[in-house]
CSV table of C-alpha atoms and ligand atoms in Angstrom, one decimal:
chain,number,residue,atom,x,y,z
R,1,MET,CA,-0.2,0.4,0.1
R,2,LEU,CA,2.7,2.4,1.0
R,3,ILE,CA,4.8,2.1,-1.7
R,4,ARG,CA,2.2,2.1,-4.0
R,5,THR,CA,0.9,5.7,-2.9
R,6,THR,CA,4.5,7.0,-3.2
R,7,LEU,CA,4.4,5.5,-6.7
R,8,ILE,CA,1.5,7.2,-8.0
R,9,ILE,CA,2.7,10.5,-6.0
R,10,GLY,CA,6.2,10.2,-8.3
R,11,PHE,CA,4.0,9.7,-11.3
R,12,LEU,CA,2.0,12.8,-11.1
R,13,GLY,CA,5.4,14.6,-10.3
R,14,SER,CA,7.0,13.4,-13.3
R,15,THR,CA,3.5,14.6,-15.7
R,16,SER,CA,4.0,18.0,-14.4
R,17,VAL,CA,7.3,18.0,-15.2
R,18,VAL,CA,6.7,17.1,-18.9
R,19,PHE,CA,3.8,18.3,-19.8
R,20,GLY,CA,4.8,21.9,-18.4
R,21,SER,CA,1.3,22.1,-16.5
R,22,ASN,CA,2.6,25.4,-14.1
R,23,PRO,CA,1.0,28.0,-15.7
R,24,ASN,CA,3.6,30.3,-14.8
R,25,VAL,CA,6.0,29.2,-16.9
R,26,ARG,CA,6.1,29.6,-20.7
R,27,LYS,CA,8.3,27.5,-22.8
R,28,GLN,CA,9.1,28.5,-26.5
R,29,GLY,CA,11.8,26.0,-27.8
R,30,SER,CA,14.0,25.7,-25.5
R,31,THR,CA,13.4,28.9,-23.4
R,32,CYS,CA,11.6,28.7,-20.6
R,33,THR,CA,10.2,32.3,-19.5
R,34,VAL,CA,8.7,32.5,-15.4
R,35,VAL,CA,5.8,34.9,-15.0
R,36,ALA,CA,5.6,36.2,-11.7
R,37,ARG,CA,2.1,35.5,-10.0
R,38,GLY,CA,2.0,38.8,-8.3
R,39,ALA,CA,0.1,40.2,-4.9
R,40,GLY,CA,3.3,38.7,-3.2
R,41,GLN,CA,2.6,34.9,-4.2
R,42,ASP,CA,5.7,33.2,-4.0
R,43,ASP,CA,7.0,32.3,-7.3
R,44,GLY,CA,9.6,30.0,-6.1
R,45,PRO,CA,7.6,26.8,-7.4
R,46,SER,CA,7.1,28.8,-10.6
R,47,ILE,CA,11.3,28.8,-11.0
R,48,ASN,CA,12.1,25.7,-9.6
R,49,ALA,CA,9.6,24.0,-12.6
R,50,ALA,CA,10.9,26.3,-15.5
R,51,PHE,CA,14.8,24.9,-14.4
R,52,GLN,CA,13.6,21.5,-14.6
R,53,GLU,CA,11.6,22.2,-18.3
R,54,CYS,CA,14.4,23.8,-19.5
R,55,SER,CA,17.7,22.1,-17.6
R,56,LYS,CA,19.9,21.3,-20.5
R,57,ASN,CA,20.8,23.3,-23.7
R,58,SER,CA,18.4,25.4,-22.7
R,59,LYS,CA,17.6,29.5,-21.5
R,60,VAL,CA,16.0,30.2,-18.5
R,61,VAL,CA,14.3,34.2,-18.4
R,62,LEU,CA,13.6,35.8,-15.1
R,63,ASN,CA,12.8,39.1,-16.3
R,64,ASP,CA,10.1,40.1,-13.5
R,65,TYR,CA,9.8,40.6,-10.1
R,66,TYR,CA,9.4,37.8,-8.1
R,67,VAL,CA,8.9,36.9,-4.4
R,68,VAL,CA,10.5,33.8,-3.6
R,69,ASN,CA,9.0,32.1,-0.5
R,70,THR,CA,10.4,28.3,-1.3
R,71,LEU,CA,13.5,26.9,-1.6
R,72,LEU,CA,15.5,27.3,-4.8
R,73,LYS,CA,17.0,23.9,-5.8
R,74,THR,CA,18.0,24.1,-9.3
R,75,THR,CA,21.1,21.6,-9.8
R,76,GLY,CA,21.7,19.1,-12.9
R,77,LEU,CA,21.7,22.2,-15.5
R,78,SER,CA,24.3,21.8,-18.4
R,79,ASN,CA,24.6,24.1,-20.7
R,80,VAL,CA,22.3,26.5,-19.4
R,81,GLN,CA,21.8,30.5,-19.9
R,82,ILE,CA,20.1,32.2,-16.9
R,83,GLU,CA,18.8,35.7,-18.0
R,84,LEU,CA,18.0,37.5,-15.0
R,85,SER,CA,16.7,41.0,-16.0
R,86,GLY,CA,14.3,41.5,-13.0
R,87,THR,CA,14.1,40.5,-9.6
R,88,VAL,CA,14.3,37.5,-6.9
R,89,GLN,CA,13.5,39.0,-4.2
R,90,TYR,CA,13.4,36.5,-1.1
R,91,THR,CA,10.9,36.9,1.9
R,92,PRO,CA,11.7,38.2,5.1
R,93,ASN,CA,10.3,35.0,6.8
R,94,ILE,CA,12.5,33.8,9.5
R,95,ALA,CA,10.5,30.9,10.4
R,96,TYR,CA,10.3,29.5,6.8
R,97,TRP,CA,14.0,29.6,5.8
R,98,SER,CA,15.5,28.2,9.0
R,99,PRO,CA,14.5,25.2,8.5
R,100,ASN,CA,14.1,24.9,4.8
R,101,SER,CA,17.1,26.8,3.5
R,102,TYR,CA,19.3,24.2,2.0
R,103,PRO,CA,22.4,23.5,4.7
R,104,LEU,CA,25.6,23.6,3.1
R,105,ILE,CA,27.9,22.0,6.8
R,106,TYR,CA,30.5,24.0,6.9
R,107,GLN,CA,30.2,27.2,9.4
R,108,ASN,CA,26.3,26.1,9.0
R,109,ALA,CA,25.8,28.1,5.9
R,110,THR,CA,22.9,27.3,4.5
R,111,THR,CA,21.4,29.1,1.1
R,112,ALA,CA,18.1,29.9,-0.2
R,113,TRP,CA,19.1,29.1,-4.2
R,114,LEU,CA,21.9,26.0,-4.8
R,115,LEU,CA,22.8,26.6,-7.9
R,116,SER,CA,24.7,23.3,-9.4
R,117,GLY,CA,25.6,22.4,-12.9
R,118,THR,CA,28.3,22.6,-16.0
R,119,ASN,CA,28.7,25.4,-18.3
R,120,LEU,CA,26.4,27.9,-16.7
R,121,HIS,CA,25.9,31.6,-17.8
R,122,LEU,CA,23.6,33.6,-15.4
R,123,TYR,CA,23.4,37.3,-16.3
R,124,GLY,CA,21.1,39.9,-17.8
R,125,GLY,CA,21.9,43.1,-14.9
R,126,GLY,CA,18.8,42.2,-12.6
R,127,THR,CA,18.9,42.1,-8.8
R,128,ILE,CA,19.2,39.3,-6.2
R,129,ASP,CA,17.3,40.7,-3.5
R,130,GLY,CA,18.0,38.6,0.0
R,131,ASN,CA,15.8,41.0,2.4
R,132,GLY,CA,18.6,40.7,5.0
R,133,GLN,CA,17.6,43.8,7.9
R,134,ILE,CA,15.2,41.8,9.2
R,135,TRP,CA,17.9,39.0,10.3
R,136,TYR,CA,20.3,41.4,10.8
R,137,ASP,CA,18.0,43.1,13.6
R,138,ALA,CA,16.8,39.6,15.1
R,139,LEU,CA,20.7,38.8,15.3
R,140,ALA,CA,21.6,41.9,17.0
R,141,ASN,CA,19.0,41.7,19.4
R,142,GLY,CA,19.6,38.0,20.6
R,143,GLN,CA,16.7,36.2,18.8
R,144,GLY,CA,19.0,34.1,17.1
R,145,ASN,CA,21.3,31.5,18.2
R,146,THR,CA,24.4,31.9,15.5
R,147,GLY,CA,26.1,28.7,15.9
R,148,THR,CA,30.1,29.0,16.0
R,149,ALA,CA,32.1,30.5,13.7
R,150,GLY,CA,29.8,32.8,12.7
R,151,GLY,CA,27.4,30.6,10.8
R,152,SER,CA,23.8,30.5,11.2
R,153,SER,CA,22.5,28.0,13.6
R,154,THR,CA,20.0,24.9,12.7
R,155,THR,CA,17.0,27.2,14.5
R,156,PHE,CA,18.0,30.7,13.4
R,157,ALA,CA,19.4,30.2,9.3
R,158,ARG,CA,20.7,33.1,7.4
R,159,PRO,CA,20.3,31.6,4.0
R,160,ILE,CA,22.8,33.0,1.3
R,161,PRO,CA,21.1,34.2,-1.6
R,162,LEU,CA,23.1,32.4,-3.9
R,163,THR,CA,25.2,29.3,-4.2
R,164,VAL,CA,27.4,27.8,-6.8
R,165,PHE,CA,27.6,24.2,-6.0
R,166,GLU,CA,29.7,21.1,-7.3
R,167,SER,CA,30.1,23.0,-10.6
R,168,LYS,CA,31.9,23.4,-13.3
R,169,ASN,CA,32.3,26.4,-16.0
R,170,VAL,CA,30.1,29.0,-14.8
R,171,LEU,CA,30.0,32.9,-15.3
R,172,VAL,CA,28.2,35.0,-13.5
R,173,GLU,CA,28.0,38.8,-14.3
R,174,ASP,CA,26.1,42.0,-14.4
R,175,LEU,CA,23.9,41.5,-11.1
R,176,ASN,CA,23.4,43.6,-8.2
R,177,GLN,CA,22.9,41.6,-5.0
R,178,ILE,CA,21.4,43.4,-1.8
R,179,SER,CA,20.6,43.5,1.7
R,180,SER,CA,22.2,39.5,1.9
R,181,PRO,CA,21.0,37.8,5.5
R,182,PHE,CA,24.2,36.2,5.4
R,183,TRP,CA,27.5,35.6,2.9
R,184,ASN,CA,25.9,37.0,-0.7
R,185,ASN,CA,28.1,34.6,-2.6
R,186,PHE,CA,29.2,30.9,-1.6
R,187,VAL,CA,31.4,28.9,-3.9
R,188,TYR,CA,31.5,25.2,-2.7
R,189,GLY,CA,33.1,22.5,-4.5
R,190,SER,CA,33.4,24.2,-7.8
R,191,SER,CA,36.2,24.3,-10.6
R,192,ASN,CA,36.3,27.4,-13.2
R,193,VAL,CA,33.8,29.7,-11.9
R,194,GLU,CA,33.9,33.9,-12.7
R,195,TYR,CA,32.3,36.6,-11.3
R,196,ARG,CA,32.3,39.4,-13.5
R,197,ASN,CA,30.4,43.2,-13.0
R,198,ILE,CA,28.8,42.4,-9.6
R,199,ASN,CA,27.3,45.2,-7.4
R,200,ILE,CA,27.1,44.4,-4.1
R,201,ARG,CA,25.1,46.5,-1.4
R,202,SER,CA,24.2,44.6,2.1
R,203,LEU,CA,24.0,47.3,4.6
R,204,SER,CA,22.1,47.7,7.4
R,205,TYR,CA,19.2,51.0,8.1
R,206,SER,CA,19.3,50.4,11.7
R,207,LYS,CA,21.7,49.9,14.6
R,208,SER,CA,22.7,46.2,14.0
R,209,PRO,CA,25.3,45.7,11.5
R,210,ALA,CA,24.6,43.4,8.5
R,211,ALA,CA,26.7,40.7,10.1
R,212,ASN,CA,28.8,38.2,8.0
R,213,SER,CA,27.6,40.0,5.0
R,214,ASP,CA,30.7,38.9,2.8
R,215,GLY,CA,30.8,39.2,-0.5
R,216,TRP,CA,32.2,36.1,-1.5
R,217,ASP,CA,33.4,32.7,0.1
R,218,ILE,CA,35.4,30.2,-2.0
R,219,TYR,CA,35.7,26.8,-0.2
R,220,ARG,CA,37.0,23.7,-1.6
R,221,SER,CA,37.1,25.0,-5.0
R,222,ASP,CA,39.8,26.1,-7.5
R,223,HIS,CA,39.5,28.4,-10.5
R,224,VAL,CA,37.6,30.6,-9.3
R,225,THR,CA,37.8,34.7,-10.1
R,226,VAL,CA,36.3,37.5,-9.0
R,227,ARG,CA,36.6,40.8,-11.0
R,228,ASP,CA,35.4,44.1,-11.9
R,229,SER,CA,32.7,44.4,-8.9
R,230,VAL,CA,31.6,46.5,-6.4
R,231,VAL,CA,31.2,46.0,-2.5
R,232,ASN,CA,29.8,47.6,0.0
R,233,ASN,CA,29.2,45.9,3.3
R,234,ASP,CA,30.2,44.8,6.7
R,235,ASP,CA,32.2,41.9,6.4
R,236,ASP,CA,35.1,40.5,4.4
R,237,CYS,CA,34.5,41.7,1.0
R,238,VAL,CA,36.1,38.3,-0.4
R,239,SER,CA,37.3,35.4,1.7
R,240,PHE,CA,39.2,32.6,0.7
R,241,LYS,CA,38.2,29.0,2.8
R,242,PRO,CA,39.6,26.2,3.3
R,243,ASN,CA,41.2,24.8,-0.1
R,244,SER,CA,40.5,27.8,-1.9
R,245,THR,CA,43.2,27.1,-4.9
R,246,PHE,CA,44.1,29.2,-8.2
R,247,ILE,CA,41.8,32.3,-7.6
R,248,THR,CA,42.3,35.7,-9.3
R,249,VAL,CA,40.2,38.8,-8.0
R,250,GLN,CA,41.1,41.6,-9.6
R,251,ASN,CA,39.6,45.7,-10.2
R,252,MET,CA,37.6,45.4,-7.1
R,253,ASN,CA,36.5,48.4,-5.3
R,254,CYS,CA,35.8,47.6,-1.4
R,255,ASN,CA,33.9,50.0,1.2
R,256,GLY,CA,33.2,49.7,4.6
R,257,SER,CA,34.4,46.0,4.3
R,258,HIS,CA,36.7,43.7,6.8
R,259,GLY,CA,39.2,42.7,3.7
R,260,ILE,CA,40.6,40.5,1.2
R,261,SER,CA,41.0,37.2,3.5
R,262,VAL,CA,42.7,34.1,3.5
R,263,GLY,CA,40.9,32.3,6.2
R,264,SER,CA,40.6,31.8,8.7
R,265,LEU,CA,42.0,28.3,8.4
R,266,GLY,CA,43.3,25.6,11.2
R,267,GLN,CA,40.5,26.0,13.5
R,268,TYR,CA,39.4,22.5,13.5
R,269,ALA,CA,42.2,19.5,14.7
R,270,GLY,CA,42.2,16.6,12.3
R,271,GLU,CA,41.5,18.8,9.3
R,272,THR,CA,43.9,19.7,6.2
R,273,ASP,CA,43.3,23.6,5.1
R,274,ILE,CA,44.7,24.7,2.0
R,275,VAL,CA,45.0,28.0,0.6
R,276,ALA,CA,47.5,27.8,-2.1
R,277,ASN,CA,48.2,30.3,-5.7
R,278,VAL,CA,46.1,33.5,-5.0
R,279,TYR,CA,46.4,36.3,-6.4
R,280,VAL,CA,44.9,39.9,-5.8
R,281,GLN,CA,45.1,42.7,-7.9
R,282,ASN,CA,44.7,46.5,-8.6
R,283,ILE,CA,41.9,46.6,-5.4
R,284,THR,CA,40.6,49.4,-3.6
R,285,MET,CA,39.8,49.2,-0.1
R,286,SER,CA,38.5,51.7,2.0
R,287,ASN,CA,36.9,52.1,5.5
R,288,ALA,CA,37.5,49.0,6.1
R,289,GLN,CA,38.8,46.9,9.3
R,290,ASN,CA,41.5,45.1,7.3
R,291,GLY,CA,43.5,45.3,3.9
R,292,ALA,CA,45.3,42.5,2.9
R,293,ARG,CA,44.6,39.7,5.3
R,294,ILE,CA,45.6,36.7,6.1
R,295,LYS,CA,44.6,34.6,9.4
R,296,VAL,CA,45.2,31.1,10.8
R,297,PHE,CA,44.3,29.6,14.0
R,298,GLY,CA,47.3,28.3,16.5
R,299,GLY,CA,47.5,24.6,17.5
R,300,ASN,CA,45.7,23.2,20.1
R,301,PRO,CA,46.5,20.4,22.5
R,302,SER,CA,43.0,18.6,22.4
R,303,ALA,CA,42.6,16.6,19.2
R,304,SER,CA,39.1,17.1,19.1
R,305,SER,CA,39.2,21.0,19.5
R,306,THR,CA,37.6,23.4,17.0
R,307,ALA,CA,39.5,26.2,18.1
R,308,GLY,CA,42.8,25.8,16.2
R,309,GLY,CA,45.3,22.7,15.6
R,310,GLY,CA,44.1,21.9,12.3
R,311,THR,CA,47.0,21.6,9.5
R,312,GLY,CA,47.8,22.7,6.2
R,313,TYR,CA,49.3,25.2,4.3
R,314,VAL,CA,49.4,28.9,2.8
R,315,LYS,CA,51.2,29.4,0.2
R,316,ASN,CA,52.1,31.4,-3.4
R,317,ILE,CA,50.0,34.2,-2.1
R,318,THR,CA,50.5,37.9,-3.7
R,319,TYR,CA,48.3,41.0,-3.5
R,320,ALA,CA,49.5,43.8,-5.7
R,321,ASN,CA,48.3,47.4,-6.4
R,322,PHE,CA,46.4,47.3,-3.4
R,323,ARG,CA,45.3,50.8,-2.2
R,324,VAL,CA,44.0,51.6,1.2
R,325,ASN,CA,42.0,54.5,2.4
R,326,ASN,CA,41.3,54.9,6.2
R,327,VAL,CA,42.0,51.2,7.1
R,328,ASP,CA,42.9,49.8,10.3
R,329,ASN,CA,45.0,46.8,9.6
R,330,PRO,CA,46.5,47.7,6.1
R,331,ILE,CA,48.4,44.6,6.1
R,332,THR,CA,47.9,41.7,8.4
R,333,LEU,CA,49.2,38.2,9.0
R,334,ASN,CA,48.5,36.2,11.9
R,335,GLN,CA,49.2,32.6,13.0
R,336,CYS,CA,47.6,32.8,16.0
R,337,TYR,CA,44.3,33.8,15.3
R,338,SER,CA,41.8,33.8,17.7
R,339,THR,CA,44.4,31.6,20.3
R,340,PRO,CA,45.7,32.7,23.5
R,341,ALA,CA,49.4,33.9,23.1
R,342,ALA,CA,50.5,31.3,26.1
R,343,THR,CA,48.8,28.0,24.3
R,344,CYS,CA,49.9,29.9,20.9
R,345,ALA,CA,53.5,29.9,22.2
R,346,GLN,CA,53.5,26.1,23.4
R,347,PHE,CA,51.3,25.3,20.4
R,348,PRO,CA,52.8,26.7,17.7
R,349,SER,CA,50.3,26.8,14.6
R,350,LYS,CA,50.2,23.6,12.1
R,351,VAL,CA,48.9,25.3,9.3
R,352,THR,CA,52.2,26.4,7.8
R,353,ILE,CA,52.5,29.8,5.6
R,354,SER,CA,54.8,30.8,2.4
R,355,ASP,CA,55.6,32.4,-0.4
R,356,VAL,CA,53.7,35.4,0.6
R,357,HIS,CA,54.4,38.8,-1.7
R,358,PHE,CA,52.7,42.1,-0.5
R,359,ILE,CA,53.5,44.0,-3.6
R,360,ASP,CA,52.9,48.0,-3.8
R,361,ILE,CA,50.2,48.8,-0.8
R,362,THR,CA,49.6,52.3,-1.0
R,363,GLY,CA,47.5,54.6,1.3
R,364,THR,CA,46.3,55.5,4.6
R,365,SER,CA,45.5,53.8,7.7
R,366,SER,CA,42.9,55.3,9.9
R,367,GLY,CA,44.5,55.4,13.3
R,368,ALA,CA,42.7,52.8,15.4
R,369,GLU,CA,46.0,50.9,15.9
R,370,LYS,CA,47.6,54.1,16.5
R,371,SER,CA,51.1,54.1,14.0
R,372,LEU,CA,51.1,50.3,13.2
R,373,VAL,CA,50.5,49.9,9.6
R,374,VAL,CA,51.3,46.6,8.9
R,375,SER,CA,51.5,43.3,10.9
R,376,LEU,CA,53.1,40.4,10.2
R,377,GLU,CA,52.9,37.6,13.3
R,378,CYS,CA,54.0,33.9,13.0
R,379,SER,CA,53.8,31.3,15.4
R,380,GLU,CA,56.9,29.0,13.7
R,381,PRO,CA,58.4,30.6,11.2
R,382,CYS,CA,56.9,31.8,8.5
R,383,MET,CA,59.1,31.5,5.2
R,384,ASP,CA,59.6,33.8,2.2
R,385,ILE,CA,57.1,36.7,3.0
R,386,THR,CA,58.2,39.5,0.9
R,387,ALA,CA,57.2,43.1,0.6
R,388,LYS,CA,58.2,45.9,-1.8
R,389,GLY,CA,56.7,49.6,-2.6
R,390,THR,CA,54.7,49.7,0.8
R,391,HIS,CA,53.4,53.3,1.6
R,392,ILE,CA,50.8,53.4,4.2
R,393,GLU,CA,50.7,56.2,6.4
R,394,PRO,CA,48.6,56.3,9.4
R,395,PRO,CA,46.8,60.0,10.5
R,396,SER,CA,50.1,62.4,11.0
R,397,LYS,CA,49.2,63.0,14.6
R,398,TYR,CA,50.3,59.0,15.1
R,399,GLY,CA,54.0,60.3,13.4
R,400,ALA,CA,55.6,57.2,11.1
R,401,PRO,CA,54.6,54.5,10.4
R,402,THR,CA,55.1,51.3,12.4
R,403,TYR,CA,55.3,47.4,11.3
R,404,ILE,CA,55.4,44.5,13.8
R,405,CYS,CA,57.7,41.5,12.1
R,406,GLN,CA,57.4,38.2,14.1
R,407,ASN,CA,59.1,34.7,13.0
R,408,ILE,CA,59.4,35.9,9.5
R,409,THR,CA,63.0,33.7,8.5
R,410,SER,CA,63.4,35.8,5.2
R,411,THR,CA,63.2,39.1,7.2
R,412,SER,CA,66.3,40.7,4.9
R,413,GLN,CA,63.0,40.8,2.1
R,414,VAL,CA,60.7,41.9,4.2
R,415,ARG,CA,62.2,45.6,3.8
R,416,LEU,CA,59.0,47.7,5.3
R,417,CYS,CA,60.1,45.5,8.6
R,418,LEU,CA,63.9,47.1,8.4
R,419,VAL,CA,63.4,50.4,6.9
R,420,SER,CA,60.8,52.4,9.5
R,421,HIS,CA,59.6,54.2,6.7
V,1,LIG,C1,26.2,24.3,14.0
V,1,LIG,O1,24.8,24.5,14.9
V,1,LIG,C2,24.9,23.8,16.2
V,1,LIG,C3,24.1,24.2,16.6
V,1,LIG,O2,23.8,25.4,16.6
V,1,LIG,C4,25.9,24.0,16.7
V,1,LIG,O3,25.6,22.5,17.7
V,1,LIG,C5,26.9,23.4,15.9
V,1,LIG,O4,28.6,24.6,16.4
V,1,LIG,C6,27.1,24.7,14.7
V,1,LIG,N1,28.3,24.3,14.3
V,1,LIG,C7,29.3,25.2,13.5
V,1,LIG,C8,30.4,24.7,12.8
V,1,LIG,O5,29.0,26.2,13.4
V,2,LIG,C1,41.3,48.7,-11.9
V,2,LIG,O1,40.0,48.8,-10.8
V,2,LIG,C2,39.3,50.0,-11.2
V,2,LIG,C3,38.2,49.1,-10.7
V,2,LIG,O2,38.2,49.6,-9.0
V,2,LIG,C4,39.0,50.1,-12.7
V,2,LIG,O3,38.3,50.8,-12.8
V,2,LIG,C5,40.7,50.3,-13.1
V,2,LIG,O4,40.1,50.3,-14.7
V,2,LIG,C6,41.2,49.2,-12.9
V,2,LIG,N1,42.8,49.2,-13.6
V,2,LIG,C7,43.1,48.2,-14.3
V,2,LIG,C8,44.6,49.0,-14.8
V,2,LIG,O5,42.9,47.6,-14.9
V,3,LIG,C1,31.5,53.6,2.3
V,3,LIG,O1,31.1,53.0,3.6
V,3,LIG,C2,31.3,53.8,4.6
V,3,LIG,C3,31.4,53.5,5.6
V,3,LIG,O2,31.1,52.2,5.9
V,3,LIG,C4,30.1,54.7,4.5
V,3,LIG,O3,29.9,55.5,5.3
V,3,LIG,C5,29.4,54.9,2.9
V,3,LIG,O4,28.0,55.4,2.6
V,3,LIG,C6,29.7,54.2,1.8
V,3,LIG,N1,30.0,54.7,0.6
V,3,LIG,C7,29.1,54.1,-0.5
V,3,LIG,C8,29.4,55.0,-1.5
V,3,LIG,O5,28.1,53.4,0.0
V,4,LIG,C1,41.8,19.7,1.4
V,4,LIG,O1,42.3,19.1,0.7
V,4,LIG,C2,43.4,18.3,1.4
V,4,LIG,C3,44.4,17.4,0.3
V,4,LIG,O2,43.3,17.2,-0.5
V,4,LIG,C4,42.7,16.7,2.4
V,4,LIG,O3,43.5,16.0,2.2
V,4,LIG,C5,41.7,18.0,2.9
V,4,LIG,O4,41.0,16.8,3.5
V,4,LIG,C6,41.0,19.1,1.7
V,4,LIG,N1,40.0,19.9,3.5
V,4,LIG,C7,39.1,20.2,3.4
V,4,LIG,C8,38.2,21.2,4.5
V,4,LIG,O5,38.5,19.8,2.2
V,5,LIG,C1,51.1,31.0,-8.3
V,5,LIG,O1,49.4,31.7,-8.3
V,5,LIG,C2,49.5,32.2,-9.2
V,5,LIG,C3,48.1,32.6,-9.0
V,5,LIG,O2,47.2,31.6,-9.1
V,5,LIG,C4,49.7,30.9,-10.3
V,5,LIG,O3,49.7,31.8,-11.7
V,5,LIG,C5,50.9,30.4,-10.4
V,5,LIG,O4,51.0,29.4,-11.4
V,5,LIG,C6,51.2,29.7,-9.3
V,5,LIG,N1,52.6,29.4,-9.1
V,5,LIG,C7,52.9,27.5,-9.0
V,5,LIG,C8,54.7,27.6,-8.3
V,5,LIG,O5,52.0,27.3,-8.5
V,6,LIG,C1,58.6,31.7,16.6
V,6,LIG,O1,58.9,30.5,16.7
V,6,LIG,C2,59.3,29.7,17.3
V,6,LIG,C3,58.9,28.2,17.4
V,6,LIG,O2,59.9,28.4,15.6
V,6,LIG,C4,58.2,29.4,19.0
V,6,LIG,O3,59.0,29.0,20.0
V,6,LIG,C5,58.4,31.4,19.2
V,6,LIG,O4,57.6,31.6,20.4
V,6,LIG,C6,58.3,32.3,18.2
V,6,LIG,N1,58.1,33.5,18.5
V,6,LIG,C7,56.8,34.4,18.5
V,6,LIG,C8,57.1,35.7,19.0
V,6,LIG,O5,55.7,33.6,18.2
């Protein structure tokens, strides 16, 4: 009896897809256009249906104003053009999204749109609106349990508006992203992904910060490019999480952020985290907490530690032509991140850092660290760290800029550590 019921449901489900019975999906040739239902009704099911009908060698057109109160799960796609010239606005519905956004495990992140496939092109000048203000306020008012590491919890999820998941050959360009409840973009388990001309604005209009509103987080992915984009937010502009390799970030204008960051890495004992072959070039970073940043946890004696003790490496990282305006920590590398100094001295980090180059980092610090403009602090020797063309001025009342360099083996090459000005 049970089996029979399941079969009937399965049959009905596939029937509706094959015959395109969703009245809000217009199919013409290999193009599926989604028509908004209007009056605040949920367009999520129509969007999902369009991607099922046009999942291969086809085009999906989103040219209307959509209200989305259903998880967008658009997976198994191949050779799909996605024209987003309208607006996808998620509902500010914490009660729906917390249990229903798609769980991505890493830092308890969840997403409202799981996009997955091969040869995808998402473009069109439209907008993804995360409706984040209600999350910023709820979080600040202590309504939500955030989980650890700034992630969501299973009872209070802050969905990522767009996640490129286990995909290959994806180009995302010409989009606006506003008001994300959490990270704006997550690249997860993907290869050969490029973002161009993305305009991000995640700012709070109340006293609550737009918390964790990273522009991009990259995880277990390689050959990812982020370029020609503008980010106004309250957390990392771009962040390279564990196992990000061959990453390029270019021609970016970041404002109000926490910098372009490697890490944090090495947080979990027993885990290996790698960030390698990263090239960050032509960046303007204004009014930010950090500029070029690398953060790695120290060691930990416990084999089950979730606060340091992981292994791995950071290698071949270049930050070049990087302008800072009013930035608290223009260059900062910390291998004892979130680790008490005594623990770190006894158990240096097992994530090694080498082959890191800072080229032509110029501009002004905010004075938040007084005269200090560069801080390179390793708990075990970091090898082949170089800097040239560094000219960063603190506000004049703090005098000449100062630098900290600890356990940097190639000190002779770190001219900024030897020459005070
Ligand atoms: C995920 O959330 C659960 C429940 O709140 C929490 O126990 C766990 O530590 C969180 N994990 C991470 C990695 O944030
Ligand atoms: C550097 O990036 C800015 C955008 O932030 C862009 O306008 C400029 O053309 C870029 N410079 C070069 C040489 O590509
Ligand atoms: C840049 O960030 C600062 C500080 O967060 C903010 O006051 C300013 O309005 C932002 N500029 C733009 C163009 O959004
Ligand atoms: C990163 O890659 C290494 C080497 O392939 C692997 O051992 C490790 O488990 C990966 N770590 C994560 C967090 O995926
Ligand atoms: C170092 O990283 C850059 C940028 O991704 C890459 O082009 C280069 O091949 C890397 N070098 C090595 C030796 O892997
Ligand atoms: C430098 O590294 C050594 C291990 O090689 C460690 O014992 C020492 O505490 C480190 N010094 C600082 C200032 O972190």
